[in-house]
Each structure stands twice: as structure tokens, then as C-alpha cells.
Amino acid sequence: MTVVAVGLSESMDPVEAASEASDSARAGLGEARSDLCLVFASGPHLPMAKWLLSEVHERLGPRCLIGCGAGGTLAAGRELEEGPGLVVWTASLPGAEVSGFHVTAERVEGGFALLGLPADVRDEGETGRPGAAVVLADPYSFPADALLRHFEEALPGVPVLGGLASASLGGAGVLMCDGDVHTEGAVGIILSGIEVLPCVSQGAMPVGPEMTVTAADGNMIAELAGKPALERLGEVIGALEPAERDLASSGVLLGLVIDENRPEYMRGDFLVRPIAGADRERAALAVGQEVRVGQTVRLHVRDAASADRDLREALRAQATALGGDGAAGGLLFTCNGRGSHMFDVPDHDAGAVQDALGAPAAGFFCAGEIGPVGGRNFLHGFTATVAVFPAS
């Protein structure tokens, strides 16, 4: 049976924080061994990252460890957005294969070459098809989209969850892999022989009708449902209910259906992207994602209430999918624009996950979140993604 345990420390001293958090996690594991460990450390602790890693290894002895610098940490229903915080999340995963990696990117003609990819990603290896991956990337030196495209090509359908490091040291992100500290690239783990359920909440509410893209080029939409895109956008906003129109006045987003092979589209079927600009001469819209002719789209709006509702609906769906045994625990990757910046109540996302899973969960506030929509993995913003580990 999978066992997950979490430790959190607010100590100013990095080594003391690592020992406190590790001891709490060790107590939660009981007699089970630590097969996987994730460490999220706030900015004040990063100059001592090597020492705090040594403390975690000494007290937990994990088979595989990754971690990163965190602009805020989350654990056991609490969110520490400021000040020192160190989280140790660990799991005993009987029967699972866990392998860690550190990958860097080198610019080549036509894109990037990824260096250091594990065999599990290059092929399916001896353990069979991986069940999931967790990736923590440096936002300054690493093109996370390139790694996600590689996963899509090599292991289509395998969920990848994680986030971009949100605390830096000397202008560089801090990543941890086993006993090493890195300032570039990405670190990750490949999990085989275990199911991990992805939960992605983009925190936005659909409004208005579904529309078909009838003319597009790259990320520019020239026509929606046969009319110039700007003209159609104005019509849709003008026809909204007053409450929805008030939300739209603060900005609208566009949800793009990724998997068109569905009879109808529900929450979670749309990849939500910002409308990045407009070409008024052409009456065209620029969207933060490549768009294709024939794709179905729908306007979305975002506020605290819709973000709360979307997260709780997503978590309920995964709690239902778990069945009777429930969750052993979860990893939460939430945007650093959420928390107190979005919600009036403290500990919102961490509390919602704790309420839904009823199991140990931890994570950090990210500079970008990774998770699947429509069966494909994407880098998001203002999103909460959760890796849910079933109890059995």
C-alpha cells in the first residue's frame, strides 16, 4: 500500500528546518521506507541547499529525491507565501519503479536539444510504460515546452505534472536532484508500476457559446464562426448576462478544445489561454497558443469564485475516480498569482486539496504549472495542478 507523509518547518535555520521537516515526514511513514522525496525550500534557505539536502538524506534515506526553490510553500492545509518555509514530501511506493533525472537544453538549429534524458523517456525501458512523471524546471534557463513536446512524442498520454521554480539564488533558479544542487535545466522523476491521477484546475469559467475557428494562422485567429474575430468577440461579450459581462470587463480568456472527439465539452476539455492582443486592421485576435482552423473555442473569465468552484469540481471528480480506498496523498503545484492575491480566505488551495483528499498533501507556489488537458501536457499560468497518489 502506498504511504505518503509530509513535514513542514518555518525555522529560519536551513539545517534545523530540514531536520524538523524530515523528522515529521519520517514519523508519518512509520516503518515504511522512503522511495521518493520532494523538497521545496523558500529563498532564505537556498544558500544552504547542499547542507539541507544532506540533512534530508541522513534522516529519510530516500531512494530518489528532487526539489526546487519555492517562492511559497504549502503543506497539510497551510500556505506559507512569505518568510522561511521548508517542505519535505515523501512516499513509500511498494512495487513501483522510481527514477530521477536532471536534463539541460542546448539551442540548436530549429529548436533545442535536450541533454540528460533518462532511458524511460527515450524508450519504455525494462519496466514498461511509465505511469506518470513529475518535472520541476528553472524558468530562466530551460524551455519546459520543449520537454513536454518530447514527452508527447515519446510517451503520448503519460501525464506530466509539476511546476517552474519560483525562488532564485543570484539570479538563477535552484533545483535539487538526489544530493546535487543545479542552477539550470530541469529535474524530474519517472514513475512506473503505479497509477497517478492528474487533476488540473485552470481557475476559469466558460461563458457565451462555443464557436468554431474558421480562419487562423499560427496563434492569430482571423475569423470565428465565419465573422472577423474581433467583431464576433464583441457580439458574444455584449450578449452575456450582466454578472458575466462584469467579469469579462476585467479581461477575457479563450478556451481551446484539445480533444475534439467528444459529444460535448465540459470543464477540463478546454485549454485556457490569454488573449494576448489584437490586429485591428484585420480584426484578428492573438492567443497564447497555436490555433487551427476547425478548432472549437469558448470565452472564459476568471475570478476568485470561479477559481474556487473549478478547483473543487476538479478535486471531486478525482475523489470519485479513486473509489473506496481513497488517496494516500497528493502533490500540489499552484500559481504564485493565486493564494492571497486571488482569494480572500487564507490557505485556499492547500485547504481545498486537504478537504478533498483527506490525506497528506504538499507543494509550492510556482512560476508556471505543468499538467495535462485533453490528454496532452501543457505549461499553464494561474492554474492549480495536483498529482493524486491512490492508496492502493
Coordinates of C-alpha atoms in Angstrom, one line a residue:
M1 CA 0.0 0.0 0.0
T2 CA 1.2 3.5 -0.9
V3 CA 2.0 5.7 2.1
V4 CA 2.6 9.5 1.9
A5 CA 3.9 11.7 4.6
V6 CA 4.6 15.4 4.9
G7 CA 6.8 17.6 7.0
L8 CA 6.8 21.4 7.3
S9 CA 9.2 23.8 9.1
E10 CA 9.2 27.6 9.5
S11 CA 12.6 27.7 11.1
M12 CA 14.9 30.4 9.9
D13 CA 17.9 28.0 10.1
P14 CA 18.0 25.8 6.9
V15 CA 19.6 22.8 8.6
E16 CA 17.2 22.9 11.5
A17 CA 14.3 23.3 9.1
A18 CA 15.4 20.3 7.1
S19 CA 15.8 18.2 10.2
E20 CA 12.3 19.2 11.6
A21 CA 10.5 18.7 8.3
S22 CA 12.3 15.4 7.7
D23 CA 11.6 14.1 11.2
S24 CA 7.9 14.9 10.8
A25 CA 7.8 13.1 7.4
R26 CA 9.7 10.1 8.8
A27 CA 7.2 9.8 11.7
G28 CA 4.3 9.8 9.2
L29 CA 5.9 7.0 7.2
G30 CA 6.1 4.7 10.2
E31 CA 8.1 1.6 9.3
A32 CA 7.7 2.2 5.6
R33 CA 10.8 3.2 3.6
S34 CA 11.1 6.4 1.7
D35 CA 11.1 5.6 -2.1
L36 CA 10.5 9.1 -3.3
C37 CA 11.1 12.5 -1.7
L38 CA 10.4 16.1 -2.9
V39 CA 11.8 19.1 -1.1
F40 CA 10.5 22.7 -1.6
A41 CA 12.7 25.4 0.0
S42 CA 12.0 29.1 0.3
G43 CA 14.5 31.7 -0.8
P44 CA 16.2 32.2 2.6
H45 CA 17.2 28.5 2.7
L46 CA 18.7 28.3 -0.8
P47 CA 22.3 29.4 0.0
M48 CA 22.4 26.3 2.2
A49 CA 20.7 24.0 -0.2
K50 CA 23.5 21.4 -0.2
W51 CA 23.5 21.2 3.6
L52 CA 19.8 20.9 3.9
L53 CA 19.8 18.1 1.3
S54 CA 22.4 16.2 3.4
E55 CA 20.1 16.5 6.4
V56 CA 17.1 15.2 4.5
H57 CA 19.1 12.2 3.2
E58 CA 20.5 11.4 6.6
R59 CA 17.1 11.3 8.3
L60 CA 15.0 9.8 5.5
G61 CA 17.4 8.0 3.2
P62 CA 15.2 8.3 0.1
R63 CA 15.9 6.2 -3.0
C64 CA 15.1 9.2 -5.2
L65 CA 14.9 13.0 -4.3
I66 CA 14.1 16.1 -6.3
G67 CA 13.3 19.6 -5.3
C68 CA 13.5 23.3 -6.1
G69 CA 13.4 26.8 -4.8
A70 CA 9.9 28.0 -3.9
G71 CA 8.5 31.5 -3.6
G72 CA 6.0 30.0 -1.2
T73 CA 5.3 26.6 0.3
L74 CA 2.2 24.5 1.0
A75 CA 1.7 21.6 3.3
A76 CA -1.0 19.9 5.4
G77 CA -3.7 22.5 4.5
R78 CA -1.4 25.5 5.1
E79 CA 0.1 28.1 2.8
L80 CA 3.3 30.0 3.6
E81 CA 3.5 32.7 1.0
E82 CA 6.2 34.7 2.8
G83 CA 9.1 34.1 5.1
P84 CA 11.1 30.9 5.6
G85 CA 9.4 27.7 4.7
L86 CA 10.7 24.2 4.0
V87 CA 8.5 21.3 3.0
V88 CA 9.5 17.6 2.8
W89 CA 7.0 15.3 1.0
T90 CA 7.8 11.6 0.9
A91 CA 6.2 8.4 -0.2
S92 CA 6.6 4.7 0.2
L93 CA 5.7 3.1 -3.2
P94 CA 5.8 -0.7 -2.9
G95 CA 6.2 -2.3 -6.3
A96 CA 6.9 0.9 -8.2
E97 CA 10.0 1.9 -10.1
V98 CA 11.2 5.4 -9.4
S99 CA 14.0 7.1 -11.4
G100 CA 15.2 10.6 -11.2
F101 CA 16.9 12.8 -13.8
H102 CA 18.5 16.2 -14.5
V103 CA 18.1 17.5 -18.0
T104 CA 19.5 20.6 -19.7
A105 CA 18.8 22.2 -23.0
E106 CA 21.2 23.3 -25.8
R107 CA 20.0 25.6 -28.5
V108 CA 20.4 24.0 -32.0
E109 CA 19.1 24.9 -35.4
G110 CA 15.4 24.7 -35.4
G111 CA 14.9 24.4 -31.6
F112 CA 16.6 22.8 -28.6
A113 CA 18.5 19.6 -27.9
L114 CA 17.7 18.0 -24.5
L115 CA 20.7 16.6 -22.8
G116 CA 20.4 14.0 -19.9
L117 CA 17.1 12.5 -20.8
P118 CA 16.6 9.2 -18.9
A119 CA 16.1 5.9 -20.8
D120 CA 12.5 5.8 -19.5
V121 CA 11.7 8.8 -21.7
R122 CA 13.8 7.8 -24.7
D123 CA 12.0 4.4 -24.7
E124 CA 9.8 2.3 -22.5
G125 CA 12.7 0.5 -20.8
E126 CA 12.5 -2.7 -18.8
T127 CA 9.7 -1.5 -16.5
G128 CA 7.2 -1.0 -19.3
R129 CA 5.3 2.2 -20.0
P130 CA 5.7 4.8 -17.2
G131 CA 2.6 5.8 -15.3
A132 CA 3.4 9.4 -14.7
A133 CA 6.2 12.0 -14.4
V134 CA 6.9 14.9 -12.2
V135 CA 9.0 17.8 -13.5
L136 CA 10.5 20.9 -11.8
A137 CA 12.1 23.3 -14.2
D138 CA 14.2 26.5 -14.0
P139 CA 12.1 29.3 -15.7
Y140 CA 15.3 31.2 -16.7
S141 CA 17.4 28.6 -18.5
F142 CA 15.1 25.8 -19.6
P143 CA 12.3 25.6 -22.3
A144 CA 9.8 23.5 -20.5
D145 CA 7.6 23.3 -23.6
A146 CA 10.4 21.5 -25.4
L147 CA 10.5 18.8 -22.8
L148 CA 6.7 18.5 -22.8
R149 CA 6.8 18.1 -26.6
H150 CA 9.4 15.3 -26.2
F151 CA 7.1 13.5 -23.7
E152 CA 4.3 13.9 -26.2
E153 CA 6.3 12.3 -28.9
A154 CA 8.0 9.5 -26.9
L155 CA 5.2 8.7 -24.3
P156 CA 1.9 10.1 -25.6
G157 CA -0.8 10.1 -22.9
V158 CA 1.6 9.8 -19.9
P159 CA 0.6 12.6 -17.5
V160 CA 3.4 15.1 -16.6
L161 CA 2.8 17.3 -13.6
G162 CA 4.9 19.9 -11.8
G163 CA 5.9 23.5 -12.0
L164 CA 8.6 26.1 -12.5
A165 CA 10.9 27.0 -9.6
S166 CA 9.8 30.4 -8.1
A167 CA 12.7 31.3 -5.9
S168 CA 16.2 32.0 -7.2
L169 CA 19.7 32.5 -5.9
G170 CA 22.0 35.0 -7.5
G171 CA 19.6 35.4 -10.4
A172 CA 19.4 31.6 -11.2
G173 CA 16.8 29.1 -10.2
V174 CA 17.7 26.3 -7.7
L175 CA 17.0 22.7 -8.5
M176 CA 17.8 19.6 -6.5
C177 CA 18.4 16.0 -7.6
D178 CA 19.4 13.5 -5.1
G179 CA 22.4 15.1 -3.4
D180 CA 23.2 17.6 -6.1
V181 CA 22.2 21.3 -6.5
H182 CA 21.7 22.7 -10.0
T183 CA 21.2 26.2 -11.3
E184 CA 19.9 25.3 -14.8
G185 CA 17.7 22.9 -16.6
A186 CA 15.0 20.7 -15.1
V187 CA 14.8 17.8 -12.6
G188 CA 12.2 15.2 -12.6
I189 CA 11.1 11.7 -11.7
I190 CA 9.6 8.9 -13.8
L191 CA 7.1 6.6 -12.0
S192 CA 6.4 3.1 -13.4
G193 CA 4.2 0.4 -11.9
I194 CA 2.0 2.9 -10.1
E195 CA -1.0 5.0 -11.1
V196 CA -1.0 8.7 -10.5
L197 CA -4.2 10.6 -11.2
P198 CA -3.7 14.1 -12.6
C199 CA -6.0 16.9 -11.5
V200 CA -5.8 20.3 -13.3
S201 CA -7.9 23.3 -12.4
Q202 CA -7.3 26.3 -14.7
G203 CA -9.5 28.5 -12.4
A204 CA -11.7 29.9 -15.2
M205 CA -15.4 29.8 -16.0
P206 CA -16.7 29.3 -19.6
V207 CA -19.2 32.0 -20.8
G208 CA -21.0 32.5 -24.0
P209 CA -21.5 30.0 -26.9
E210 CA -19.0 27.6 -28.4
M211 CA -17.5 28.9 -31.6
T212 CA -15.5 27.3 -34.5
V213 CA -12.3 28.9 -35.7
T214 CA -12.9 29.5 -39.5
A215 CA -9.7 31.3 -40.3
A216 CA -6.4 31.2 -38.4
D217 CA -2.6 31.5 -38.9
G218 CA -0.3 30.3 -36.1
N219 CA -1.6 32.0 -32.9
M220 CA -3.7 34.5 -34.8
I221 CA -7.5 33.9 -35.2
A222 CA -8.8 35.8 -38.1
E223 CA -12.4 34.5 -38.1
L224 CA -14.7 33.0 -35.5
A225 CA -17.9 31.3 -36.8
G226 CA -17.5 33.0 -40.2
K227 CA -17.1 36.5 -38.9
P228 CA -14.0 38.7 -38.2
A229 CA -12.8 37.5 -34.8
L230 CA -12.9 40.9 -33.1
E231 CA -16.4 41.5 -34.3
R232 CA -17.6 38.1 -33.1
L233 CA -15.9 38.7 -29.7
G234 CA -17.8 41.9 -29.3
E235 CA -21.1 40.3 -30.1
V236 CA -20.5 37.5 -27.6
I237 CA -19.5 39.8 -24.8
G238 CA -22.5 42.1 -25.5
A239 CA -24.9 39.2 -25.2
L240 CA -23.6 38.0 -21.8
E241 CA -25.6 38.2 -18.6
P242 CA -24.8 41.3 -16.6
A243 CA -22.7 39.4 -13.9
E244 CA -20.7 37.6 -16.6
R245 CA -20.2 40.9 -18.5
D246 CA -18.8 42.5 -15.4
L247 CA -16.3 39.7 -15.1
A248 CA -15.4 40.0 -18.8
S249 CA -14.7 43.7 -18.3
S250 CA -11.7 42.7 -16.3
G251 CA -10.4 40.6 -19.2
V252 CA -11.4 37.5 -21.1
L253 CA -9.5 34.4 -21.9
L254 CA -10.1 31.9 -24.7
G255 CA -10.6 28.2 -24.1
L256 CA -9.5 25.9 -26.9
V257 CA -10.8 22.3 -27.1
I258 CA -7.8 20.0 -27.4
D259 CA -9.7 16.7 -28.0
E260 CA -12.5 17.2 -30.5
N261 CA -13.6 13.6 -30.3
R262 CA -16.3 14.2 -27.6
P263 CA -20.0 14.6 -27.9
E264 CA -19.9 17.7 -25.7
Y265 CA -17.3 19.7 -24.0
M266 CA -17.2 20.1 -20.2
R267 CA -14.9 21.6 -17.6
G268 CA -11.4 20.3 -18.2
D269 CA -11.8 19.9 -22.0
F270 CA -10.7 23.5 -22.7
L271 CA -7.1 24.7 -22.7
V272 CA -7.4 28.2 -21.3
R273 CA -5.1 30.8 -22.7
P274 CA -4.9 34.6 -22.5
I275 CA -5.9 36.8 -25.4
A276 CA -2.5 38.4 -26.0
G277 CA -3.5 41.2 -28.3
A278 CA -5.4 42.2 -31.4
D279 CA -4.7 43.3 -35.0
R280 CA -7.4 45.9 -35.5
E281 CA -6.8 46.3 -39.2
R282 CA -7.5 42.6 -39.8
A283 CA -10.0 42.4 -36.8
A284 CA -7.9 39.4 -35.7
L285 CA -7.1 38.1 -32.2
A286 CA -3.7 36.9 -30.9
V287 CA -3.9 34.0 -28.5
G288 CA -1.2 32.5 -26.3
Q289 CA -1.3 29.2 -28.1
E290 CA -1.2 27.9 -31.7
V291 CA -4.8 27.6 -33.1
R292 CA -6.0 25.5 -36.0
V293 CA -9.0 26.0 -38.4
G294 CA -11.9 23.9 -37.3
Q295 CA -11.0 24.1 -33.6
T296 CA -13.8 24.7 -31.1
V297 CA -13.3 27.6 -28.7
R298 CA -15.2 29.4 -26.0
L299 CA -14.7 32.5 -23.9
H300 CA -13.7 32.2 -20.3
V301 CA -13.5 34.6 -17.4
R302 CA -11.6 34.3 -14.1
D303 CA -12.3 35.5 -10.6
A304 CA -12.0 34.1 -7.1
A305 CA -15.4 32.5 -7.1
S306 CA -15.0 30.7 -10.4
A307 CA -11.4 29.6 -9.5
D308 CA -12.7 28.2 -6.2
R309 CA -15.6 26.4 -7.9
D310 CA -13.4 25.0 -10.7
L311 CA -10.8 23.6 -8.2
R312 CA -13.4 21.9 -6.0
E313 CA -15.2 20.4 -9.0
A314 CA -11.9 19.0 -10.4
L315 CA -11.0 17.6 -7.0
R316 CA -14.4 16.0 -6.6
A317 CA -14.0 14.3 -9.9
Q318 CA -10.7 12.8 -8.9
A319 CA -12.0 11.8 -5.4
T320 CA -14.8 9.9 -7.2
A321 CA -12.3 8.2 -9.6
L322 CA -10.3 7.0 -6.6
G323 CA -13.1 4.7 -5.4
G324 CA -13.3 3.2 -1.9
D325 CA -9.6 3.1 -1.0
G326 CA -9.2 6.9 -1.4
A327 CA -6.0 8.8 -1.7
A328 CA -2.6 8.2 0.0
G329 CA -1.6 11.7 -0.7
G330 CA -1.0 14.4 -3.2
L331 CA 1.4 16.9 -4.7
L332 CA 0.1 20.4 -5.3
F333 CA 1.6 22.9 -7.8
T334 CA -0.3 26.2 -7.7
C335 CA 0.4 29.5 -9.3
N336 CA 2.1 32.3 -7.3
G337 CA -0.7 34.6 -8.6
R338 CA -3.2 32.6 -6.6
G339 CA -3.1 32.4 -2.8
S340 CA -3.8 35.7 -1.1
H341 CA -3.5 37.5 -4.4
M342 CA -6.7 35.8 -5.6
F343 CA -8.6 34.6 -2.6
D344 CA -10.0 36.5 0.4
V345 CA -9.5 33.4 2.7
P346 CA -6.1 32.1 3.8
D347 CA -4.8 28.7 2.7
H348 CA -7.3 28.3 -0.1
D349 CA -5.8 25.8 -2.5
A350 CA -4.0 23.8 0.2
G351 CA -7.2 23.7 2.3
A352 CA -9.3 22.6 -0.7
V353 CA -6.9 19.7 -1.5
Q354 CA -6.7 18.7 2.1
D355 CA -10.5 18.7 2.3
A356 CA -11.0 16.7 -0.9
L357 CA -8.3 14.1 -0.4
G358 CA -8.3 13.7 3.4
A359 CA -4.7 12.7 3.0
P360 CA -1.2 14.3 3.3
A361 CA -0.5 16.8 0.6
A362 CA 2.2 19.4 0.0
G363 CA 3.7 21.5 -2.8
F364 CA 4.7 25.0 -3.7
F365 CA 3.7 28.3 -5.4
C366 CA 5.1 28.1 -8.9
A367 CA 6.1 30.5 -11.7
G368 CA 4.2 28.2 -14.1
E369 CA 2.3 25.0 -13.6
I370 CA 2.5 21.7 -15.6
G371 CA -0.4 19.4 -16.2
P372 CA -2.5 17.6 -18.8
V373 CA -5.6 18.9 -20.6
G374 CA -7.4 16.8 -23.2
G375 CA -4.8 14.1 -22.8
R376 CA -1.8 16.4 -23.6
N377 CA 0.6 18.1 -21.2
F378 CA 0.9 21.9 -21.2
L379 CA 2.6 24.7 -19.2
H380 CA -0.1 26.8 -17.6
G381 CA -0.5 30.1 -15.6
F382 CA -2.9 30.9 -12.7
T383 CA -3.6 27.1 -12.5
A384 CA -3.5 24.6 -9.7
T385 CA -2.4 21.1 -10.7
V386 CA -2.4 18.1 -8.4
A387 CA -0.8 14.7 -8.7
V388 CA -3.0 12.4 -6.7
F389 CA -1.5 9.1 -5.4
P390 CA -4.1 6.4 -4.8
A391 CA -3.8 4.5 -1.5
S392 CA -3.6 1.2 -3.4

